[in-house]
Amino acid sequence: MQIIIKNVNLINPQQKLNKKTDLLIESGIIIRIGDIDISGYSDAEVYDFNGKYCAPGFYDMHVHLREPGREDKETVISGCNAAAAGGFTGVAAMPNTTPAADNAETIRFVKEKAQNHLVDVDPVGAVTMERKGESLAPMLELSEAGAVAFSDDGTAVKSAGILRKAMEYTKMINGVILEHCEEESLAGGAMNESEVSTHLGLPSIPTIAEDLIVNRDIILAEYLDSRIHISHISSKNAVDMVRQAKKKGIKVTAEVAPHHFSLTDESVKGYDTNYKMNPPLRQQKDLDAMIEGLKDGTIDCIASDHAPHTIEEKEVEFIYAPNGIIGLETQLGLVLTELYHKKHLSLEQIVEKLSINPRKVLGLKVPIIKEGELANLSIFDADAEWTVDIKKFKSRSINSPYGGKKLKGKPVAVINKAKMFTNGEMKSI
Amino acid sequence: MPLTTKHLLGLEGVTREDIQLILDTATTFREVLERPIKKVPTLKGKTVVNLFFENSTRTRISFELAQKRLSADTVNFSASQSSTKKGETLKDTVRNIEAMKVDMIVVRHESAGVPNFLTQISKANIINAGDGAHEHPTQGLLDMYSIREKYGKLEGLKVCIVGDITHSRVALSNIYGLKTMGAKVSVCGPASMIPWDIEKLGVKVFSRIDDAIAENDVLNVLRIQLERKAGASIPSIREYHNFFGITRERLEKHSKKPLILHPGPINRGVELSSEVADGPYQVILDQVTNGVAVRMAVLYLLGTMN
């Protein structure tokens, strides 16, 4: 099948590409880039995407697909549908499933579930068995089965001792550990520690819980000359530490979630559990530091930390509610609204943080827009205004604080693996 | 003049006029409590549920007596006998109770924000009887009533809350209520028991009890909750008593003695010595009596709004 995309702005900083042109895609392969006269292709499906942008497919390196174990919250397929609807062609699936992805069987299971879907699913393996921080998971075997990185996400790797072993071990395969940075003895609160937590009488998690582990991990990465990736960074001090570490040449990378550059802990007033996540929403100074970090390159990637939970789990007392919100279907809109339209990042920088850098951190091939290459593309309208409607989510869950929010910029279509998703429908091309 | 609020979730944001109205109404009910027959027909036909998800004897009894003295029909629900242990959610529990046609819900819960949550799932008037370390507004009101009874005013008084402020629900209600009424509020306790950025609420912090005694008209002394999280915040009860306990010797060093309040139950020999707990400067049992009158006032004002 042939697809012709007319008048789209191709954008890929890695190829220094930013031009308006046409694309011919046949059986999922880019056949031609340049002016195309549609009269010569009577069988082709033609999409006029005039004024819209086409980037190498966006990749969300931090999602919880919940399968196996909590298919009531999300499945690999429903999560992939949410990713496609949100403008993403690939996701990395976190290992805190039941059972945890500390075995090759679970890694293969997740990959197999997604094999016929448009969205690439790359499982992340656990660092330690059952993510308990006591003994190493078989990371070489997990890698062989398809794990692209390792994480005990939900908690930090429990001790410096075991993390050291894990960092040494994964160096053999140039692997990377994605670290949820939170010092256990300061954890357990329901929101950020600030005058707002004092005001609300809620148990709190201080930013130093994050800072201490970021610091620990950077010191280990330097000592061992190993890689470390800071997941969902949220504190100003942590951003400062990553910036300093990068200056010293330490192999540290970082990602931030859209809620940490768009909301503060003021939102917790009202006790809506859709504002409860971990790391928690921080203060304005931290939010500003996220944007600064994104601008100067300290923060490499943007990832949603898509964390589906059922209505009945979230509609409870604040301290009992589980942490996390879904984010795949609001992420691109938030990035464009909060970062592009507020003139913090250019579209090129956004493509780097949503497509190129996440794949580089995970050691994946970055798609390029070139004749003869597989079409792995995200097409988006940077200016379309829309209102988030949680009822329209493809995700199986609706735990989002952004329902009713007006956003500027939205996904239009994604193409990958000879499939296309647009206007709410998936088809083979 | 009715209250401007349908619920009493906390004292934060409650207007001076509303607090004044509750305290003045409580004065009337305080007189009722001195009568041989301590009952008025004000809330006849109204149904109130006391929804206690956390153990509480005195607050629940105080509310229940207040309801009975207003002739309301009252039902008690406590977590130990409840369906929450069987896996029912709070939302379902509250909807079930509401389906039985209740007018008011008095709720206590270990999670901050639960009274707020109840206003979203129920049409009843909600009264917060303590939510986590957030607020306990009727305690704040009865404390203010007791102070006003003694000093004849609240405006300009210096009140210090002493103890484990971090885990207290009484502290915030006192801070918000007293500040609205024009008092100067401070806290005193071990630094490990003072919540983050409390100064931003406009509160002074004392770290020496002698300074707190010297500079205040009222000390509202909190119970050190031995059964709760206090354990990790201080080295020992002995050390707490030695450095923060209020004793006769400490009070006698100062010519002007502050009024001593305590929300009860007292740990004698910990936050207060027995001599002080039974001594001339305290109004602890008056607080208990006033508590019934204040709760009658709140129930009456909210229950007769419509």
XYZ file of C-alpha atoms in Angstrom:
735
model
C 0.000 0.000 0.000
C 1.161 3.494 -0.819
C 0.733 6.544 1.349
C 1.495 10.075 0.267
C 1.935 12.786 2.844
C 1.734 16.235 1.303
C 3.163 19.539 2.508
C 4.509 18.364 5.857
C 7.419 20.046 7.657
C 10.078 17.398 8.164
C 12.027 18.113 11.303
C 15.010 16.205 12.603
C 17.949 18.067 14.157
C 20.136 14.984 13.880
C 19.853 15.228 10.083
C 19.742 19.033 10.187
C 16.383 18.611 8.548
C 13.731 21.304 8.619
C 11.882 21.646 5.364
C 8.429 21.464 3.919
C 8.024 18.644 1.439
C 6.080 15.497 0.484
C 6.669 11.872 1.462
C 5.864 8.671 -0.349
C 5.700 5.615 1.882
C 5.204 2.146 0.481
C 4.728 -0.931 2.691
C 6.050 1.094 5.586
C 9.262 2.175 3.825
C 10.061 5.751 2.878
C 10.348 5.577 -0.940
C 10.606 9.195 -1.873
C 11.106 12.587 -0.202
C 10.408 15.634 -2.365
C 7.654 17.166 -4.442
C 5.224 14.450 -5.412
C 2.557 14.873 -8.071
C -0.320 12.779 -6.743
C -1.792 12.320 -10.216
C 0.829 9.675 -10.842
C -0.308 7.631 -7.822
C -3.991 6.929 -8.276
C -3.954 4.026 -5.749
C -2.142 5.925 -3.019
C -3.859 7.260 0.063
C -3.098 10.959 0.278
C -2.871 12.982 3.480
C -2.454 16.712 3.226
C -0.659 17.654 6.428
C -0.005 21.228 5.434
C 1.389 23.238 8.339
C 2.008 20.154 10.445
C 5.352 18.698 11.518
C 6.829 15.276 10.972
C 9.585 14.074 13.304
C 11.360 10.772 13.865
C 8.895 8.766 15.994
C 8.625 9.951 19.588
C 9.757 7.580 22.298
C 8.577 7.538 25.929
C 11.288 5.906 27.982
C 9.291 5.639 31.204
C 5.884 3.958 31.156
C 4.163 1.400 33.340
C 2.172 -1.018 31.209
C 1.082 -3.076 34.266
C 1.087 -6.375 32.391
C 1.630 -9.011 33.665
C -0.307 -8.708 36.900
C -2.524 -5.652 36.818
C -4.329 -5.901 33.524
C -7.269 -4.080 35.124
C -5.155 -0.908 35.059
C -3.465 -1.309 31.683
C -2.319 -4.000 29.291
C 0.583 -3.945 26.898
C -1.915 -3.411 24.074
C -4.015 -0.709 25.767
C -0.799 1.062 26.777
C 0.464 0.860 23.202
C -2.824 2.279 21.955
C -2.458 5.152 24.409
C 1.112 5.694 23.194
C 0.027 5.785 19.543
C -2.838 8.151 20.348
C -0.385 10.339 22.226
C 1.987 10.551 19.259
C 4.570 7.951 20.321
C 6.004 5.087 18.279
C 7.998 3.500 21.085
C 7.978 3.047 24.852
C 10.193 1.481 27.483
C 8.122 -0.635 29.882
C 9.080 -0.506 33.547
C 9.693 -3.772 35.371
C 7.501 -3.316 38.458
C 4.915 -5.779 37.226
C 3.659 -8.886 39.022
C 5.829 -10.834 38.790
C 8.598 -8.272 38.442
C 10.575 -8.372 35.198
C 13.525 -10.016 36.929
C 13.350 -13.053 34.641
C 13.738 -13.584 30.908
C 10.266 -15.102 30.621
C 8.547 -11.869 31.684
C 10.721 -9.791 29.358
C 9.836 -12.042 26.421
C 6.156 -12.080 27.419
C 5.946 -8.268 27.282
C 7.773 -8.110 23.967
C 5.585 -10.789 22.424
C 2.401 -9.050 23.497
C 3.491 -5.972 21.553
C 5.091 -7.615 18.536
C 2.217 -6.917 16.129
C 1.540 -3.409 17.398
C 2.667 -0.208 15.748
C 4.376 0.863 18.966
C 7.785 -0.602 19.802
C 7.831 -1.891 23.358
C 11.228 -2.300 24.947
C 11.091 -3.880 28.359
C 13.274 -2.645 31.204
C 14.552 -5.424 33.442
C 14.784 -5.306 37.212
C 18.185 -4.604 38.768
C 17.562 -6.926 41.687
C 15.378 -9.973 42.255
C 11.785 -8.918 43.000
C 13.188 -5.365 43.054
C 14.043 -5.985 46.711
C 17.583 -4.683 46.503
C 19.123 -7.835 47.913
C 20.485 -9.940 45.052
C 21.193 -9.082 41.423
C 18.702 -10.065 38.744
C 20.198 -12.069 35.853
C 20.846 -8.946 33.824
C 22.835 -10.573 31.044
C 20.013 -13.015 30.449
C 17.431 -10.225 30.648
C 19.424 -8.244 28.121
C 19.582 -11.230 25.798
C 15.793 -11.598 26.117
C 15.338 -7.976 25.076
C 15.688 -5.767 28.150
C 17.117 -2.398 27.070
C 17.957 -1.069 30.541
C 17.566 -1.942 34.217
C 15.648 -0.344 37.047
C 14.108 -1.068 40.434
C 11.698 1.799 39.693
C 9.208 2.490 42.421
C 12.219 2.589 44.716
C 15.905 3.332 44.352
C 18.321 0.423 44.221
C 18.338 -0.258 47.925
C 21.977 0.119 48.891
C 25.127 1.654 47.489
C 26.728 -1.768 47.771
C 24.287 -3.562 45.506
C 24.077 -0.626 43.083
C 27.851 -0.697 42.755
C 27.724 -4.370 41.813
C 24.901 -3.711 39.356
C 26.770 -0.847 37.714
C 29.910 -2.915 37.361
C 27.933 -5.847 36.017
C 25.937 -3.917 33.408
C 29.084 -2.209 32.164
C 29.887 -5.491 30.408
C 27.006 -4.777 28.007
C 27.272 -0.976 28.166
C 23.941 -1.141 29.975
C 22.339 1.656 31.876
C 20.499 1.746 35.174
C 17.434 3.967 35.314
C 17.245 5.140 38.882
C 14.197 6.201 40.869
C 16.047 8.468 43.278
C 14.580 8.343 46.746
C 16.354 7.707 50.036
C 14.285 5.056 51.772
C 14.582 6.449 55.299
C 13.107 9.779 54.150
C 10.403 8.234 51.950
C 6.840 7.299 52.729
C 5.123 10.680 52.626
C 2.116 11.611 50.530
C 3.362 14.893 49.046
C 6.345 17.228 48.802
C 7.661 18.708 52.041
C 6.984 22.429 52.024
C 4.772 24.976 53.683
C 1.963 23.376 51.673
C 2.403 19.984 53.382
C 2.516 21.756 56.728
C -0.631 23.596 55.764
C -2.426 20.443 54.606
C -1.240 18.256 57.476
C -0.045 15.566 55.097
C 3.038 13.425 55.690
C 5.764 14.655 53.364
C 8.734 13.630 51.236
C 11.549 16.211 51.236
C 13.506 17.052 48.082
C 16.606 15.859 49.910
C 15.285 12.295 49.659
C 15.847 12.661 45.910
C 19.034 14.710 46.191
C 20.806 12.214 48.434
C 20.331 9.333 45.994
C 21.175 11.472 42.940
C 24.369 12.424 44.754
C 25.108 8.814 45.742
C 24.572 7.607 42.203
C 26.689 10.320 40.607
C 29.538 9.530 42.984
C 29.275 5.839 42.095
C 29.099 6.584 38.362
C 32.240 8.702 38.618
C 34.147 6.187 40.715
C 33.236 3.259 38.474
C 33.244 5.251 35.236
C 29.780 3.761 34.659
C 26.546 5.170 33.307
C 23.576 6.239 35.392
C 20.253 7.686 34.265
C 18.180 9.744 36.673
C 14.495 8.971 36.128
C 11.787 11.578 36.674
C 14.050 14.234 38.146
C 12.056 16.753 40.177
C 14.228 18.738 42.571
C 16.260 21.843 41.827
C 19.293 20.571 43.725
C 19.195 17.320 41.791
C 19.249 19.244 38.497
C 22.196 21.293 39.772
C 24.064 18.133 40.713
C 23.463 16.548 37.309
C 24.639 19.753 35.625
C 27.870 19.778 37.660
C 28.426 16.067 37.069
C 28.031 16.488 33.314
C 30.571 19.306 33.385
C 33.015 16.919 35.049
C 32.391 14.368 32.307
C 30.519 11.887 34.478
C 28.216 9.655 32.419
C 24.925 10.807 33.828
C 21.691 11.492 31.946
C 18.292 12.588 33.188
C 14.649 12.707 32.262
C 11.763 14.845 33.520
C 8.017 14.190 33.468
C 5.590 16.831 32.140
C 3.853 17.195 35.519
C 7.121 18.339 37.046
C 7.456 21.226 34.600
C 3.768 22.130 34.573
C 2.442 21.759 38.137
C 3.531 22.554 41.698
C 2.512 21.215 45.092
C -0.007 24.053 45.365
C -2.217 21.729 43.282
C -2.447 19.268 46.169
C -4.638 21.736 48.062
C -8.042 20.145 47.689
C -6.591 16.663 48.295
C -7.312 15.396 44.766
C -5.404 12.116 44.522
C -4.731 12.754 40.825
C -2.069 15.148 42.081
C -0.391 12.408 44.112
C 2.673 10.928 42.510
C 6.236 9.998 43.408
C 8.391 12.018 43.112
C 5.721 14.417 44.294
C 4.877 17.766 42.730
C 7.465 20.216 43.997
C 7.651 24.002 44.359
C 7.917 26.782 41.787
C 11.713 27.015 42.198
C 11.977 23.332 41.300
C 9.639 23.741 38.326
C 11.775 26.629 37.093
C 14.886 24.467 37.502
C 13.295 21.739 35.338
C 12.795 24.245 32.542
C 16.321 25.630 32.982
C 17.685 22.082 32.916
C 15.768 21.278 29.753
C 17.005 24.453 28.086
C 20.686 24.019 28.837
C 20.705 20.275 28.131
C 21.184 19.099 31.709
C 17.917 17.195 31.298
C 18.217 15.011 28.203
C 14.781 13.480 27.898
C 11.118 14.016 28.586
C 9.211 10.919 29.715
C 5.709 10.613 31.095
C 6.078 8.135 33.991
C 2.696 6.897 32.712
C 1.318 5.148 35.813
C -2.210 3.813 35.386
C -4.360 3.105 38.447
C -8.008 2.107 38.689
C -10.700 4.555 39.729
C -11.383 2.574 42.890
C -7.733 2.685 43.883
C -7.462 6.434 43.360
C -10.850 7.455 44.763
C -9.816 6.911 48.354
C -8.305 8.723 51.312
C -5.281 10.761 50.174
C -2.700 8.906 52.243
C -3.959 5.524 51.007
C -4.067 6.387 47.290
C -1.334 4.890 45.119
C 1.221 7.221 43.533
C 1.134 8.112 39.873
C -0.816 9.518 36.968
C -1.190 8.520 33.355
C 0.626 10.709 30.875
C 1.032 9.179 27.423
C -1.913 10.990 25.877
C -1.282 14.432 27.378
C 2.508 14.519 27.167
C 2.997 15.969 23.692
C 0.308 18.605 24.293
C 1.918 19.614 27.573
C 5.386 19.753 26.041
C 4.200 21.994 23.223
C 2.032 24.164 25.478
C 4.462 24.585 28.351
C 7.814 24.477 26.575
C 7.376 25.406 22.923
C 4.653 28.038 23.068
C 6.196 29.582 26.180
C 9.412 29.821 24.159
C 11.581 27.683 26.423
C 12.455 25.065 23.794
C 12.550 25.028 20.008
C 10.859 22.239 18.079
C 14.309 20.846 17.311
C 15.101 20.635 21.028
C 11.743 18.983 21.649
C 12.474 16.357 18.986
C 15.802 15.698 20.691
C 14.182 15.189 24.078
C 11.220 13.167 22.862
C 12.798 11.079 20.154
C 16.568 11.117 19.806
C 17.942 11.280 23.339
C 15.698 8.640 24.943
C 16.764 6.121 22.307
C 20.413 7.119 22.706
C 20.236 6.601 26.475
C 18.785 3.139 25.910
C 21.182 2.294 23.078
C 18.424 2.002 20.486
C 18.631 2.918 16.822
C 17.343 6.431 16.255
C 15.000 6.531 13.250
C 16.052 8.790 10.408
C 13.848 10.298 7.744
C 15.501 9.126 4.542
C 14.580 7.313 1.384
C 14.913 3.560 1.874
C 14.454 3.738 5.661
C 11.562 2.313 7.666
C 9.013 5.042 8.228
C 9.035 5.610 12.007
C 7.361 8.991 12.255
C 5.368 11.212 14.573
C 3.272 13.862 12.890
C 1.918 16.668 15.033
C 0.125 19.972 14.810
C 2.054 22.451 16.939
C -0.771 25.001 17.050
C -4.046 23.062 17.293
C -5.932 23.947 20.443
C -7.830 21.219 22.214
C -9.282 20.327 25.585
C -8.210 17.161 27.370
C -11.144 14.762 27.682
C -10.298 11.827 29.924
C -13.224 9.875 28.452
C -11.423 9.782 25.120
C -8.228 8.220 26.458
C -7.139 4.954 24.881
C -5.496 4.031 28.150
C -7.500 1.668 30.325
C -7.193 4.168 33.193
C -8.238 7.790 33.621
C -6.082 8.939 36.541
C -4.993 12.242 35.068
C -5.099 15.695 36.658
C -5.321 17.305 33.223
C -8.961 16.552 32.390
C -10.536 19.775 31.081
C -7.173 21.466 30.558
C -6.767 23.456 27.357
C -3.606 22.588 25.456
C -2.009 23.982 22.336
C -0.383 21.371 20.128
C -1.475 17.801 19.550
C -0.501 14.591 17.788
C -1.954 14.014 14.327
C -0.586 10.639 13.252
C 2.099 8.067 13.933
C 3.634 5.619 11.474
C 5.808 2.630 12.352
C 6.208 -1.032 11.410
C 4.057 -0.548 8.270
C 1.149 0.653 10.380
C -0.436 4.041 10.743
C -2.536 5.489 13.537
C -4.538 8.602 12.788
C -8.009 9.942 13.612
C -8.345 7.371 16.370
C -7.843 4.406 14.037
C -5.046 1.954 13.443
C -4.420 0.465 10.018
C -1.800 -1.419 8.082
C -0.167 0.545 5.299
C -27.546 35.418 61.327
C -26.515 32.099 59.774
C -22.987 30.780 59.254
C -21.437 31.482 55.862
C -20.198 27.904 55.573
C -22.152 24.690 55.060
C -19.457 22.467 56.510
C -16.853 22.778 59.232
C -13.791 21.241 57.619
C -11.246 23.342 59.461
C -10.728 26.805 60.889
C -8.593 27.890 57.970
C -10.592 30.420 56.007
C -13.452 30.587 58.517
C -14.327 34.249 59.003
C -14.015 36.168 62.204
C -17.775 36.718 62.181
C -18.464 32.982 61.886
C -16.088 32.154 64.744
C -17.636 34.907 66.839
C -21.110 33.526 66.104
C -20.106 29.974 67.077
C -18.481 31.139 70.321
C -21.440 33.369 71.230
C -23.911 30.595 70.458
C -21.822 28.244 72.592
C -22.230 30.651 75.528
C -25.988 30.136 75.336
C -25.616 26.371 75.256
C -23.095 26.516 78.082
C -25.970 27.847 80.213
C -28.187 24.979 79.097
C -25.576 22.573 80.418
C -26.003 24.044 83.917
C -29.732 23.328 83.955
C -31.204 20.276 85.682
C -32.612 19.111 82.342
C -29.827 19.642 79.849
C -31.817 19.180 76.704
C -33.306 21.449 74.039
C -35.471 20.401 71.078
C -33.452 22.345 68.506
C -32.352 19.476 66.265
C -35.376 17.235 66.739
C -35.838 15.132 63.626
C -32.256 15.632 62.405
C -30.007 12.610 62.054
C -26.307 12.822 62.728
C -23.772 10.066 62.111
C -20.515 9.990 63.986
C -18.139 8.365 61.534
C -15.000 7.502 63.449
C -12.313 5.671 61.517
C -9.845 6.225 64.300
C -10.196 5.444 67.953
C -11.438 8.336 69.991
C -13.334 8.192 73.206
C -13.634 11.734 74.411
C -14.255 13.528 71.134
C -16.888 11.000 70.129
C -18.622 11.153 73.520
C -18.508 14.932 73.454
C -20.116 15.048 70.009
C -22.655 12.403 70.961
C -23.678 14.247 74.108
C -23.923 17.488 72.169
C -26.184 15.784 69.618
C -28.377 14.195 72.304
C -28.728 17.473 74.149
C -29.957 19.053 70.941
C -32.462 16.156 70.557
C -30.874 14.916 67.316
C -30.969 11.239 66.423
C -27.406 9.978 66.530
C -25.704 6.898 65.206
C -22.135 5.880 65.859
C -19.965 4.133 63.357
C -16.491 3.073 64.289
C -13.886 1.468 62.109
C -13.438 -1.610 64.253
C -17.014 -2.697 63.587
C -17.088 -1.295 60.095
C -17.105 -2.571 56.597
C -13.763 -0.931 55.761
C -12.141 -3.998 57.248
C -14.135 -6.051 54.747
C -12.697 -4.065 51.862
C -15.455 -1.510 51.357
C -14.159 1.838 50.160
C -14.756 5.029 52.100
C -16.877 6.286 49.217
C -19.195 3.291 49.384
C -19.395 3.447 53.165
C -20.400 7.098 53.055
C -22.882 6.607 50.208
C -24.498 3.736 52.097
C -24.855 5.780 55.204
C -26.204 8.692 53.240
C -28.768 6.423 51.565
C -30.202 5.943 55.051
C -31.011 9.672 54.981
C -28.672 11.433 57.345
C -28.380 15.190 57.688
C -24.936 15.594 59.165
C -21.753 13.582 59.318
C -19.104 14.037 61.976
C -15.926 12.396 60.737
C -12.556 11.480 62.171
C -9.905 9.829 60.035
C -6.166 9.278 60.088
C -5.832 10.732 56.568
C -5.750 14.480 56.137
C -8.333 15.612 53.593
C -11.050 13.038 54.309
C -13.677 15.606 55.440
C -12.950 17.508 52.244
C -13.421 14.297 50.230
C -16.750 13.659 51.987
C -18.143 16.986 50.804
C -17.636 15.735 47.248
C -19.499 12.466 47.742
C -22.230 13.444 50.200
C -24.878 16.119 50.490
C -24.794 16.096 54.295
C -23.176 18.818 56.386
C -19.687 17.587 57.191
C -18.006 18.325 60.495
C -14.346 17.464 60.844
C -13.590 15.762 64.156
C -9.898 15.429 63.270
C -8.179 14.490 60.003
C -4.619 13.244 60.136
C -2.240 15.973 61.210
C -4.423 18.560 59.512
C -7.254 20.098 61.551
C -9.557 19.483 64.483
C -11.698 22.600 64.287
C -14.076 21.966 67.192
C -11.036 21.511 69.434
C -9.677 24.813 68.188
C -13.034 26.447 68.881
C -13.346 25.037 72.386
C -9.794 26.141 73.139
C -10.672 29.649 71.989
C -13.887 29.539 73.991
C -11.979 28.519 77.112
C -9.373 31.249 76.636
C -12.056 33.867 76.012
C -13.946 32.693 79.091
C -10.858 33.348 81.189
C -9.488 36.514 79.608
C -12.713 37.966 78.224
C -11.084 38.381 74.815
C -8.807 36.781 72.249
C -7.534 39.868 70.451
C -3.934 40.667 71.355
C -3.362 37.601 73.523
C -0.192 35.580 73.113
C -0.851 31.870 72.807
C 1.808 29.182 72.493
C 1.105 25.621 71.430
C 3.554 23.236 73.075
C 4.536 19.727 72.029
C 4.578 17.539 68.938
C 3.326 20.091 66.428
C 4.192 17.915 63.395
C 1.751 15.164 64.293
C -0.888 17.417 65.800
C -4.267 18.258 64.328
C -5.002 20.617 67.188
C -2.085 22.901 66.357
C -3.222 24.014 62.901
C -6.795 24.636 64.044
C -5.501 26.739 66.915
C -3.136 28.629 64.641
C -5.766 29.464 62.014
C -8.573 30.238 64.457
C -6.570 32.278 66.930
C -4.850 34.306 64.252
C -8.190 35.137 62.675
C -9.354 36.377 66.074
C -6.325 38.621 66.450
C -4.205 36.582 68.854
C -0.438 36.139 68.439
C 0.353 32.477 68.028
C 3.600 30.630 68.603
C 4.696 27.032 68.933
C 7.233 25.394 71.224
C 8.720 21.931 71.099
C 11.749 19.895 70.141
C 12.876 21.014 66.667
C 12.258 17.485 65.392
C 8.566 17.961 66.219
C 8.113 21.294 64.439
C 6.745 21.000 60.890
C 8.598 22.376 57.878
C 8.245 26.120 57.253
C 5.700 26.622 60.036
C 6.949 30.230 60.261
C 5.310 30.828 56.895
C 1.958 30.446 58.636
C 2.877 33.533 60.648
C 3.880 31.618 63.749
C 6.840 32.229 66.040
C 8.873 29.203 67.151
C 10.270 28.765 70.685
C 12.798 26.059 71.319
C 13.035 26.702 75.088
C 10.007 26.138 77.234
C 11.114 28.803 79.754
C 10.972 31.434 77.028
C 7.544 30.208 75.993
C 6.299 30.439 79.585
C 7.771 33.917 80.025
C 6.351 35.408 76.859
C 2.842 33.983 76.629
C -0.578 34.493 78.176
C -1.678 30.965 77.318
C 0.094 27.643 76.855
C -1.918 25.064 74.954
C -0.038 21.903 75.866
C -0.409 18.940 73.542
C -0.355 15.314 74.482
C 2.877 13.554 73.560
C 1.412 10.654 71.694
C 3.424 7.789 73.041
C 1.422 5.341 70.928
C 2.125 7.260 67.736
C 5.086 8.493 65.796
C 6.483 10.659 68.572
C 8.886 7.879 69.437
C 11.189 8.497 66.485
C 11.290 12.263 66.997
C 12.672 12.441 70.544
C 15.253 10.456 72.483
C 13.016 9.589 75.411
C 10.002 10.644 77.432
C 12.370 11.416 80.293
C 14.326 13.869 78.168
C 11.119 15.418 76.846
C 9.816 15.964 80.361
C 13.119 17.379 81.568
C 13.342 19.930 78.775
C 9.745 20.615 77.711
C 7.547 19.362 80.544
C 5.609 22.021 82.419
C 6.194 21.791 86.143
C 5.382 23.884 89.173
C 9.067 24.826 89.523
C 9.170 26.106 85.971
C 6.003 28.158 86.396
C 7.148 29.609 89.705
C 10.201 31.182 88.113
C 7.846 33.639 86.442
C 5.722 36.217 88.182
C 3.025 36.122 85.511
C 1.629 32.627 85.097
C 0.161 31.600 81.763
C -3.187 29.883 81.519
C -2.679 26.158 80.850
C -4.844 24.312 78.354
C -4.598 20.671 77.368
C -6.807 18.800 74.877
C -6.484 15.576 76.888
C -5.921 12.856 77.695
C -2.974 13.987 79.806
C 0.224 12.018 80.185
C 0.910 13.013 83.749
C 4.614 13.450 84.353
C 5.333 13.898 80.667
C 3.999 17.136 79.199
C 2.498 18.298 82.492
C 3.436 17.435 86.039
C 0.504 16.355 88.232
C 0.809 19.520 90.267
C 0.292 21.622 87.175
C -2.401 19.355 85.743
C -4.415 19.795 88.934
C -3.134 23.251 89.770
C -4.647 26.726 89.822
C -3.611 27.900 86.345
C -5.230 25.188 84.273
C -8.730 25.002 82.797
C -8.528 21.441 81.507
C -11.868 20.204 82.791
C -13.555 23.472 81.791
C -12.343 22.742 78.283
C -14.146 19.405 78.380
C -17.426 21.007 79.453
C -16.970 23.839 76.963
C -16.336 21.252 74.285
C -19.893 19.987 74.555
C -21.280 23.534 74.369
C -19.108 24.447 71.371
C -20.083 21.269 69.531
C -23.746 21.979 70.290
C -23.261 25.413 68.761
C -21.626 24.027 65.612
C -24.258 21.295 65.181
C -27.061 23.767 65.786
C -25.746 26.425 63.408
C -25.018 23.977 60.599
C -28.108 21.847 61.231
C -30.577 24.709 61.077
C -29.138 26.515 58.070
C -31.669 25.411 55.484
